[in-house]
Coordinates of C-alpha atoms and ligand atoms in Angstrom, one line a residue:
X1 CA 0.0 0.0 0.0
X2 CA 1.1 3.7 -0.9
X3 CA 0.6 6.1 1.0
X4 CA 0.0 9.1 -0.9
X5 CA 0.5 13.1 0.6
X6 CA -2.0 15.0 -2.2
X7 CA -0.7 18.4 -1.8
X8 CA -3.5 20.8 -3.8
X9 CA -5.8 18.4 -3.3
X10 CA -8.6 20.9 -4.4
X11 CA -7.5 21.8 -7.5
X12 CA -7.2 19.8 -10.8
X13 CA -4.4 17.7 -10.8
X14 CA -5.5 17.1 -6.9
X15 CA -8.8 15.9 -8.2
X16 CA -7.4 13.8 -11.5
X17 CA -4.8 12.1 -8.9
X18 CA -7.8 11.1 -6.1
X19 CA -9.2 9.9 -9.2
X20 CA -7.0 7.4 -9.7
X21 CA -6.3 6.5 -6.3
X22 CA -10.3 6.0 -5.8
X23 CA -9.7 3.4 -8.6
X24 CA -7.1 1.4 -6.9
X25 CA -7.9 1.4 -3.1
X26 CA -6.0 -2.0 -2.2
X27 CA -2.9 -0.2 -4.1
X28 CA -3.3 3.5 -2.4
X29 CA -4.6 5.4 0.4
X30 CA -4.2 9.4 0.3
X31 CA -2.5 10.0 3.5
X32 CA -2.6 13.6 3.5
X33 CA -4.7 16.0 1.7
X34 CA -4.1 19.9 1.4
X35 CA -5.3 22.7 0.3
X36 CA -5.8 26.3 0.0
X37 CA -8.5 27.6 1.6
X38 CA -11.6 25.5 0.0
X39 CA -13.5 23.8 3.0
X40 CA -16.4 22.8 1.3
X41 CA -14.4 20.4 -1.2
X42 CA -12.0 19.7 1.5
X43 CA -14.7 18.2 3.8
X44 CA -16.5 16.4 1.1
X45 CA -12.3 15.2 0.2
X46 CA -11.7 14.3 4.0
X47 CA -15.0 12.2 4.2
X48 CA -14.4 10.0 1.3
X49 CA -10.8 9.3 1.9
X50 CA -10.3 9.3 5.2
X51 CA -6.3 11.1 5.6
X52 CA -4.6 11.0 8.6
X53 CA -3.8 14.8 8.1
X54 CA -5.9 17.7 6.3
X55 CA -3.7 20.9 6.1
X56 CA -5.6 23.8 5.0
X57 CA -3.3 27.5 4.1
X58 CA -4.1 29.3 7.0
X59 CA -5.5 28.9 11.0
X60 CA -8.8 30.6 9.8
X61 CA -10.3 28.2 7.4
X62 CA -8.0 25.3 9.6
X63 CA -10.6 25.9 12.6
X64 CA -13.4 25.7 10.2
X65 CA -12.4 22.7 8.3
X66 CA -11.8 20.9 11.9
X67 CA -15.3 22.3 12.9
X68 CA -17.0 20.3 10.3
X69 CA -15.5 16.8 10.4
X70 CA -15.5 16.8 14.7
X71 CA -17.2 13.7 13.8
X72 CA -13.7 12.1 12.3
X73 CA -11.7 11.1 14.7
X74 CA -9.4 9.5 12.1
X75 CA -8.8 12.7 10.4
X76 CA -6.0 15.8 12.1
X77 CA -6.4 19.0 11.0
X78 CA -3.7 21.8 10.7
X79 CA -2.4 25.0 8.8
X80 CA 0.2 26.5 7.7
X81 CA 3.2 26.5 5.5
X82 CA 5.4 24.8 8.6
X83 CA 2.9 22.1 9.1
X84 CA 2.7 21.0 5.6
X85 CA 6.8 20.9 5.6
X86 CA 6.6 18.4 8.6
X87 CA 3.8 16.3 7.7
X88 CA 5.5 16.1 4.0
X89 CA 8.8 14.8 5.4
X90 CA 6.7 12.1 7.8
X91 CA 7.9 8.4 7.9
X92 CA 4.0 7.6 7.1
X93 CA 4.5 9.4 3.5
X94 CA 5.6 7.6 0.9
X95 CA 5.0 9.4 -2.3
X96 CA 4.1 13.3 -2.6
X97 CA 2.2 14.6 -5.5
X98 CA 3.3 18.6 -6.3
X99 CA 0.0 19.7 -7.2
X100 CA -0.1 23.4 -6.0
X101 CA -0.1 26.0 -8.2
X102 CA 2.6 28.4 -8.4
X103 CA 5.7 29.7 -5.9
X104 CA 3.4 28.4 -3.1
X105 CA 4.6 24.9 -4.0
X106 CA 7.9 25.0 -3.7
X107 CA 8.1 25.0 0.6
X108 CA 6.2 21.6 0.8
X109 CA 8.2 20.2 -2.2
X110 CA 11.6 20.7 -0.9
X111 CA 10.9 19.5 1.9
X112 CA 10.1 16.3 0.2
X113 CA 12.9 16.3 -1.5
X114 CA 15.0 16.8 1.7
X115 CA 13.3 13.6 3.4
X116 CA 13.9 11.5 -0.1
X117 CA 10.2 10.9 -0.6
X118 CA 8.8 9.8 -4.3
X119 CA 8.0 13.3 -5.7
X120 CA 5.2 13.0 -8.7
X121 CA 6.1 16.7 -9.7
X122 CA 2.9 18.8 -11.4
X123 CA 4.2 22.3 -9.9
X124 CA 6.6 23.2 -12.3
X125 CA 7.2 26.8 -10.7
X126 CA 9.1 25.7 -7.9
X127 CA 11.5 23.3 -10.4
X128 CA 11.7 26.4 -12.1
X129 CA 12.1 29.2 -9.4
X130 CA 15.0 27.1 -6.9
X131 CA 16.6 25.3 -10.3
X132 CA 19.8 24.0 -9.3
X133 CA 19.0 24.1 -5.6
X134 CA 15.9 22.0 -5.9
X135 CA 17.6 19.3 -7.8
X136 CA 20.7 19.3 -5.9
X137 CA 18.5 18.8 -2.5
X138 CA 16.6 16.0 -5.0
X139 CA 19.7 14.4 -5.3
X140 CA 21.2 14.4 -1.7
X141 CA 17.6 13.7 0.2
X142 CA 17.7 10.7 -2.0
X143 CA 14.5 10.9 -3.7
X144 CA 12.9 9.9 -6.5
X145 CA 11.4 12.5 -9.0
X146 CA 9.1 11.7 -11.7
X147 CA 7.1 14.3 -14.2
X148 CA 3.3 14.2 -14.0
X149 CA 3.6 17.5 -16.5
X150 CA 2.2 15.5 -19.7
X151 CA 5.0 16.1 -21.7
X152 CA 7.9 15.5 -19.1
X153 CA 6.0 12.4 -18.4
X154 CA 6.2 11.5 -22.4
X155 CA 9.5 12.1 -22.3
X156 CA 10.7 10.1 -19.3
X157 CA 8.5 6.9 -20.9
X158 CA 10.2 7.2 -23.8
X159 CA 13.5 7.1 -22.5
X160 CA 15.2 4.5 -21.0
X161 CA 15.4 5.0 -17.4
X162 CA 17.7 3.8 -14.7
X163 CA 17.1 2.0 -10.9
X164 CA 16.6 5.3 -9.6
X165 CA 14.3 6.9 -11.9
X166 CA 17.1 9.1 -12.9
X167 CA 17.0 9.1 -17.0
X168 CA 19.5 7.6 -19.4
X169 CA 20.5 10.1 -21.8
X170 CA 23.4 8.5 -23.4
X171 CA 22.1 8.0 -26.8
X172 CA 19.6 10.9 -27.3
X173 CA 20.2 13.6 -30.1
X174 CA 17.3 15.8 -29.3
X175 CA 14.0 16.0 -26.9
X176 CA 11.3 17.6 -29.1
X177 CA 8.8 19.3 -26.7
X178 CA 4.9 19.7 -27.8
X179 CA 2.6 22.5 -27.0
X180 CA -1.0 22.3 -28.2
X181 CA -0.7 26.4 -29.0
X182 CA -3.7 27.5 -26.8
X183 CA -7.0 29.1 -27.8
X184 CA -5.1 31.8 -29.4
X185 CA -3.2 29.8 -31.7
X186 CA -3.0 31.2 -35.6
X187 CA -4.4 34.4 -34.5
X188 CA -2.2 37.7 -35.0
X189 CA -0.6 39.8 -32.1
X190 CA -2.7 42.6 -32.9
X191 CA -5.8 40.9 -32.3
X192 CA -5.0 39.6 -28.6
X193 CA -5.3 43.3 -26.9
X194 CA -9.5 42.7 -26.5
X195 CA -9.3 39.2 -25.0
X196 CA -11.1 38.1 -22.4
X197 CA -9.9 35.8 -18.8
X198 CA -12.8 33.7 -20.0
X199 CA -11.8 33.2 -23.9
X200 CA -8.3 32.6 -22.6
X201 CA -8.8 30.2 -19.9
X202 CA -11.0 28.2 -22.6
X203 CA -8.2 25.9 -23.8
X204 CA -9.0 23.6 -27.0
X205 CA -7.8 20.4 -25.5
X206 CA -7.2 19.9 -21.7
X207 CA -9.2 21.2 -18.7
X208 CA -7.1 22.6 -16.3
X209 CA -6.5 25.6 -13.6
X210 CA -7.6 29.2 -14.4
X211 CA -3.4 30.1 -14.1
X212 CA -1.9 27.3 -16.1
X213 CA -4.8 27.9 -18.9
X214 CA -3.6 31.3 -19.0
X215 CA -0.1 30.4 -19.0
X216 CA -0.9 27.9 -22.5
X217 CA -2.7 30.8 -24.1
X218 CA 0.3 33.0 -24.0
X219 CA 2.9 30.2 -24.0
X220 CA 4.3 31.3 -21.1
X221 CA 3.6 27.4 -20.2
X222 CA 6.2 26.2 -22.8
X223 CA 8.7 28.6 -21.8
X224 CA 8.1 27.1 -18.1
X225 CA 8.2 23.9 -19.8
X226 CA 11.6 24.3 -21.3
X227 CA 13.4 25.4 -18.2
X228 CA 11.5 22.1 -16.9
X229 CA 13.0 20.0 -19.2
X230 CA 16.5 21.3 -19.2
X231 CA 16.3 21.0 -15.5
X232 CA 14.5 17.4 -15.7
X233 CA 16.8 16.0 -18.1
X234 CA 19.8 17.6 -17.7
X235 CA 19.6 19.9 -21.1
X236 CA 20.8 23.1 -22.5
X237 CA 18.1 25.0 -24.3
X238 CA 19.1 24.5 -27.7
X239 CA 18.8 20.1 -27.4
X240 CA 15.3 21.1 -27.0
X241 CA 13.0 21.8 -29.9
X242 CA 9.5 23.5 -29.4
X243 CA 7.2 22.4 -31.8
X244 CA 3.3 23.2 -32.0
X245 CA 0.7 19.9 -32.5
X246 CA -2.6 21.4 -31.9
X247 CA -4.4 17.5 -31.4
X248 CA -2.6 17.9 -28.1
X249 CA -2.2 13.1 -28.8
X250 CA 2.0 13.4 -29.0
X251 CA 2.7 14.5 -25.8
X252 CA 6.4 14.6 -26.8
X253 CA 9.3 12.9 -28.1
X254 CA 12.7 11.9 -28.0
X255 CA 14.9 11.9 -31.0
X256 CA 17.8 9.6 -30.7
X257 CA 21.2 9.2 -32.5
X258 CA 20.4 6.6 -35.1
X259 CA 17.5 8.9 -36.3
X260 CA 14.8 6.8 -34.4
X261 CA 12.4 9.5 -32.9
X262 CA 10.0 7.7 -30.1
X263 CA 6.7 9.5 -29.2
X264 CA 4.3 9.0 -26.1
X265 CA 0.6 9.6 -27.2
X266 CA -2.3 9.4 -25.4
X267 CA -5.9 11.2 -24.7
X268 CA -5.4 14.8 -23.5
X269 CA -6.1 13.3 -20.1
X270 CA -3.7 13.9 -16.9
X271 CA -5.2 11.0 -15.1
X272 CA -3.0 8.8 -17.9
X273 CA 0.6 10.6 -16.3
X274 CA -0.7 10.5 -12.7
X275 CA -1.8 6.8 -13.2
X276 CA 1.9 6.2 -15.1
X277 CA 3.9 8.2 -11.4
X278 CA 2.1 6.6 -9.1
X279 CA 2.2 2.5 -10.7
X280 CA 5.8 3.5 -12.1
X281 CA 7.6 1.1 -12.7
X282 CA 4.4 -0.8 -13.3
X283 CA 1.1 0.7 -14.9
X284 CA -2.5 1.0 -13.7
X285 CA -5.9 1.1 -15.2
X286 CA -6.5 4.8 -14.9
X287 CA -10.1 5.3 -15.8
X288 CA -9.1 7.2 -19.3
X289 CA -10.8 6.5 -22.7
X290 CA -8.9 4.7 -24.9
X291 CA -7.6 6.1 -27.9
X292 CA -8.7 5.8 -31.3
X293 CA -6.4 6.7 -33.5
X294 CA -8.9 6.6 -36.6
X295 CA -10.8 9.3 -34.8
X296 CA -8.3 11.2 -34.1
X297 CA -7.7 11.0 -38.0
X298 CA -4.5 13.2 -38.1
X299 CA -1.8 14.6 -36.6
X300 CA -0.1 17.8 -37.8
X301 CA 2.9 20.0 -36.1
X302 CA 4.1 23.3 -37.1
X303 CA 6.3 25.8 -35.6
X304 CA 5.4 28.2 -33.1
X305 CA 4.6 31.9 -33.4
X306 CA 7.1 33.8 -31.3
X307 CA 5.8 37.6 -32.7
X308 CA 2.4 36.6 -31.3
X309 CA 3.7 35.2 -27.9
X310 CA 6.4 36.8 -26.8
X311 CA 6.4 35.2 -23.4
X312 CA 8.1 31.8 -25.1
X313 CA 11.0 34.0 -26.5
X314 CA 11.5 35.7 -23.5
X315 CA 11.6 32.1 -21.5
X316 CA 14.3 31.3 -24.0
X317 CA 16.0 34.3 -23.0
X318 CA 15.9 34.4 -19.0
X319 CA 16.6 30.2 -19.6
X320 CA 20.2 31.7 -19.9
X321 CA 20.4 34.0 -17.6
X322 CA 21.1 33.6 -13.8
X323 CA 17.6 33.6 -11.6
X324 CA 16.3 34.3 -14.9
X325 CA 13.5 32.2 -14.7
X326 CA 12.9 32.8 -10.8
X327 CA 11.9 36.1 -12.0
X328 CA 9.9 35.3 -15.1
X329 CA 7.9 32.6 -13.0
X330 CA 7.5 35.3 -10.1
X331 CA 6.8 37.9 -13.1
X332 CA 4.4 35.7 -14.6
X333 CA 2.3 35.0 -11.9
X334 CA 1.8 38.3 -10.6
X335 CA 0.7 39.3 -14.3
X336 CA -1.8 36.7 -14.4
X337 CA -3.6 37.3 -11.8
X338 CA -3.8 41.0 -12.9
X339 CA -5.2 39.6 -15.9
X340 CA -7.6 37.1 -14.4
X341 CA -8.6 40.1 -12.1
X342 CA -9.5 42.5 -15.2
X343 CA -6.0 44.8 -13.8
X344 CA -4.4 44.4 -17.3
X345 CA -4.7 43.6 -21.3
X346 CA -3.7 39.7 -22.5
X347 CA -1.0 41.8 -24.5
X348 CA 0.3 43.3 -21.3
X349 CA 1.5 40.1 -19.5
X350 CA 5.1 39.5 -21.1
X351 CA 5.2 43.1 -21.1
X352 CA 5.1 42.6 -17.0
X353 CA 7.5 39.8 -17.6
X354 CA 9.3 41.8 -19.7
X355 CA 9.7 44.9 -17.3
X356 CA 11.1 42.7 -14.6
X357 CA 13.6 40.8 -16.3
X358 CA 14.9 44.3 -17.4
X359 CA 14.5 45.5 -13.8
X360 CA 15.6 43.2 -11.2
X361 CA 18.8 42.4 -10.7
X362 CA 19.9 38.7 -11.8
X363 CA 21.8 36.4 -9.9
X364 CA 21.8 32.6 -8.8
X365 CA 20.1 32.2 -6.1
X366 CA 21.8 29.7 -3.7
X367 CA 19.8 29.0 -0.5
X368 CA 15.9 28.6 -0.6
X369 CA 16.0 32.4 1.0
X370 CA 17.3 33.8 -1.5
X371 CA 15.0 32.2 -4.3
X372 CA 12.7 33.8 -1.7
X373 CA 14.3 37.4 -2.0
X374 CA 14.6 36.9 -5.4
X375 CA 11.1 35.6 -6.1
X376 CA 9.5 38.6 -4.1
X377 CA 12.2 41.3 -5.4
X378 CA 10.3 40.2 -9.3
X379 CA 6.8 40.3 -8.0
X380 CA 7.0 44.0 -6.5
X381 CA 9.0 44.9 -10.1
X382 CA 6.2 43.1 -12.0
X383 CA 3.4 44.7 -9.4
X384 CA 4.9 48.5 -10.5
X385 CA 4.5 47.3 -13.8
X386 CA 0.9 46.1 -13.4
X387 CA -0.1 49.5 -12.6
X388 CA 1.7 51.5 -15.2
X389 CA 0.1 49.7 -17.7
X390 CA -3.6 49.6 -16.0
X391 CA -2.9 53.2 -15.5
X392 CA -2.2 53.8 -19.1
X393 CA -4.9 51.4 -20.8
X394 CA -7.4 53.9 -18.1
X395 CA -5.7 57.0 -20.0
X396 CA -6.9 56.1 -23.8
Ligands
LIG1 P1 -5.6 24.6 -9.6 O1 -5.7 26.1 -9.5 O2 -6.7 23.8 -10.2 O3 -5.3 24.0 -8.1 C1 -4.3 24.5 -7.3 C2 -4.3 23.9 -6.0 O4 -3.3 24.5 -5.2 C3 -5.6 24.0 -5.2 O5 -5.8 22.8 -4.4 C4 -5.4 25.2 -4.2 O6 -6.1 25.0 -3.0 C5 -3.9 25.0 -3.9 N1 -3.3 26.3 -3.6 C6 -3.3 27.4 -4.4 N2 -2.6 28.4 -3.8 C7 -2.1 27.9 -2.7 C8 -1.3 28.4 -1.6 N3 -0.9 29.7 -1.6 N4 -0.9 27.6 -0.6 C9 -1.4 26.3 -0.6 N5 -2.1 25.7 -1.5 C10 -2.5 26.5 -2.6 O7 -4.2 24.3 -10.4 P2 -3.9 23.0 -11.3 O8 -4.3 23.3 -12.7 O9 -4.2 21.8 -10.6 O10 -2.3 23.1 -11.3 C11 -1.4 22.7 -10.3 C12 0.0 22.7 -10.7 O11 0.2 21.6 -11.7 C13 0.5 24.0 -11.4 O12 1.8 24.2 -11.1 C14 0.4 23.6 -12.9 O13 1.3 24.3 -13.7 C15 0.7 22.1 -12.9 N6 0.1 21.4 -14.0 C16 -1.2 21.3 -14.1 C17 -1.8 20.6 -15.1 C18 -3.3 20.5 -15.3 O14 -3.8 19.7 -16.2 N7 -4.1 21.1 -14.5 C19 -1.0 20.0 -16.1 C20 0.4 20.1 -15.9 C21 0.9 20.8 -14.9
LIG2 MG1 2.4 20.4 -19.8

């Protein structure tokens, strides 16, 4: 039996993982559930699954959550950022599922890392953020770090991979990294000013969280997605191609030195990855359809649009500099939210990322405080640029 710590329970890749596990309950039992401050869900969560520990982010909706399941015993209830690091690192954890959105993640997921837990990794901001630190602490906590991202995932099943989980790169010429291209996809720069949080958040293929929709629309996702990659398997920017397949069924590939080029495909589905991180190095039935390739008819792949998404160029750019993606990430998400909140244009979020990675001052950041100082310096750059541009979008 597993015992599985679902950190973001709430959200969607919390919801697609206690899928699975709800399929397999002689295989898994969720240990510990978390989430942000949802205590509706995280009741109804608590009930059916029955964790030893529900961790909710602050003492507020803690003492509310508690409240409501005084009638489970079985079930300890706590909050905080401190809590979550302790119960991560617990002896009764086996495997850790990275499912919270954004910076917030990376606390809990170091902290995995540090007590050498399995670490099914979804939050790609905190690989991205700490970098080198957070795979150096991988690597001397011992653990075991497997991509539930879709396209990571492809990548590590199409490679061979080692005792450890670690990949074997020896033979491989190039990674070639998918994006579906977003709901924006063919359409001109110009026309992007106008769009809505709803049009963007409406992604062709997958169903997701409101920030990592945005983040596909502008390909700001990719550009996370590279960094991920070069970080996951041990790449410079440049082994990595970036190539657009709007059916969203090749979820990557791997070219290798002979010229064979090996692709994962699969329904646009995460419970397939989850299902593959959680059995690995077996597989599980994980409740997906299966997929019919004469439905799905064709598959095309085309190059993608850097004048119309800047935010993938300027991923390529930061990629190379020191911090440079701590600030992007940090950049990112504060522009998001602005956007999400109605505060700024579609058009104005790699202008935000933009601004910062002009403004803040880069350097490797080598303790988890200072990705902290670095993280926060970027989102009070990226909030000054939030507000020039509101301000001037109010002035036309
Ligand atoms: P989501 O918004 O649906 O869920 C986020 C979860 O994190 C919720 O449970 C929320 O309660 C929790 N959370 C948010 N802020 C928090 C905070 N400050 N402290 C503690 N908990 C907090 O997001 P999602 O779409 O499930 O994405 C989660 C992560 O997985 C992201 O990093 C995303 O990039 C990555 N990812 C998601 C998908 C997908 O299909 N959704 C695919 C690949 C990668
Ligand atoms: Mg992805």
């Amino acid at each position: 039996m597993k015992r599985v710590a679902v950190l973001g329970a709430t959200g969607s890749i919390g919801q697609s993982t206690l899928d699975v596990i709800r399929r397999h309950p002689d295989r898994y039992q969720a240990t510990l559930l978390s989430a942000h401050r949802s205590v509706d869900e995280m009741e109804a969560l608590c009930r059916e699954h029955l964790p030893a520990h529900a961790v909710m982010g602050d003492a507020e909706t803690a003492e509310h959550l508690a409240d409501r399941l005084r009638d489970l015993s079985a079930v300890t209830v706590s909050s905080g950022a401190d809590a979550l690091d302790d119960l991560v690192a617990e002896a009764a954890v086996d495997s850790v599922v990275a499912g919270i959105v954004g910076f917030a993640g990376l606390r809990p997921t170091m902290s995995a890392a540090r007590a050498g837990k399995t670490i099914l990794l979804a939050n790609k901001e905190a690989l991205v953020s700490a970098g080198a630190l957070f795979m150096e602490t991988v690597r001397q906590g011992g653990a075991v770090l497997l991509p539930v991202d879709s396209e990571h995932n492809a990548m590590h099943q199409c490679l061979p991979v080692l005792a450890n989980g670690q990949p074997d790169m020896g033979n491989v010429e190039k990674i070639i990294l998918t994006a579906s291209g977003g709901p924006f996809r063919g359409r001109a720069r110009a026309s992007l000013d106008n769009v809505s949080p709803k049009e963007a958040c409406a992604h062709p293929n997958w169903s997701m969280g409101q920030k990592i929709s945005v983040d596909s629309a502008t390909l700001a996702n990719k550009g996370l997605e590279l960094a991920e990659a070069c970080w996951l398997f041990k790449r410079r920017p440049e082994q990595i191609e970036i190539v657009v397949h709007p059916q969203s069924i090749v979820h990557s590939m791997i070219r290798y030195r002979d010229g064979s080029v090996l692709a994962q495909m699969g329904q646009p589905d995460m419970r397939t990855p989850i299902a593959y991180c959680l059995a690995w190095p077996d597989r599980v039935d994980a409740g997906v359809q299966a997929l019919d390739m004469v439905s799905v008819g064709r598959l095309d792949f085309e190059a993608p649009d850097l004048e119309a998404f800047p935010c993938l160029s300027l991923a390529q750019w930061a990629i190379t500099q020191p911090g440079g993606m701590c600030v992007y990430s940090a950049a990112n998400e504060v522009a998001v939210a602005a956007f999400l909140a109605l505060g700024i244009r579609f058009t104005d979020i790699d202008r935000v990322i933009d601004h910062a990675l002009r403004s803040v001052n880069l350097s490797e950041p080598s303790s988890l405080d200072a990705v902290k100082d670095l993280d926060s310096s970027a989102r009070v750059v990226a909030a000054e640029g939030v507000a020039a541009f509101a301000a001037a979008h109010q002035d036309l």
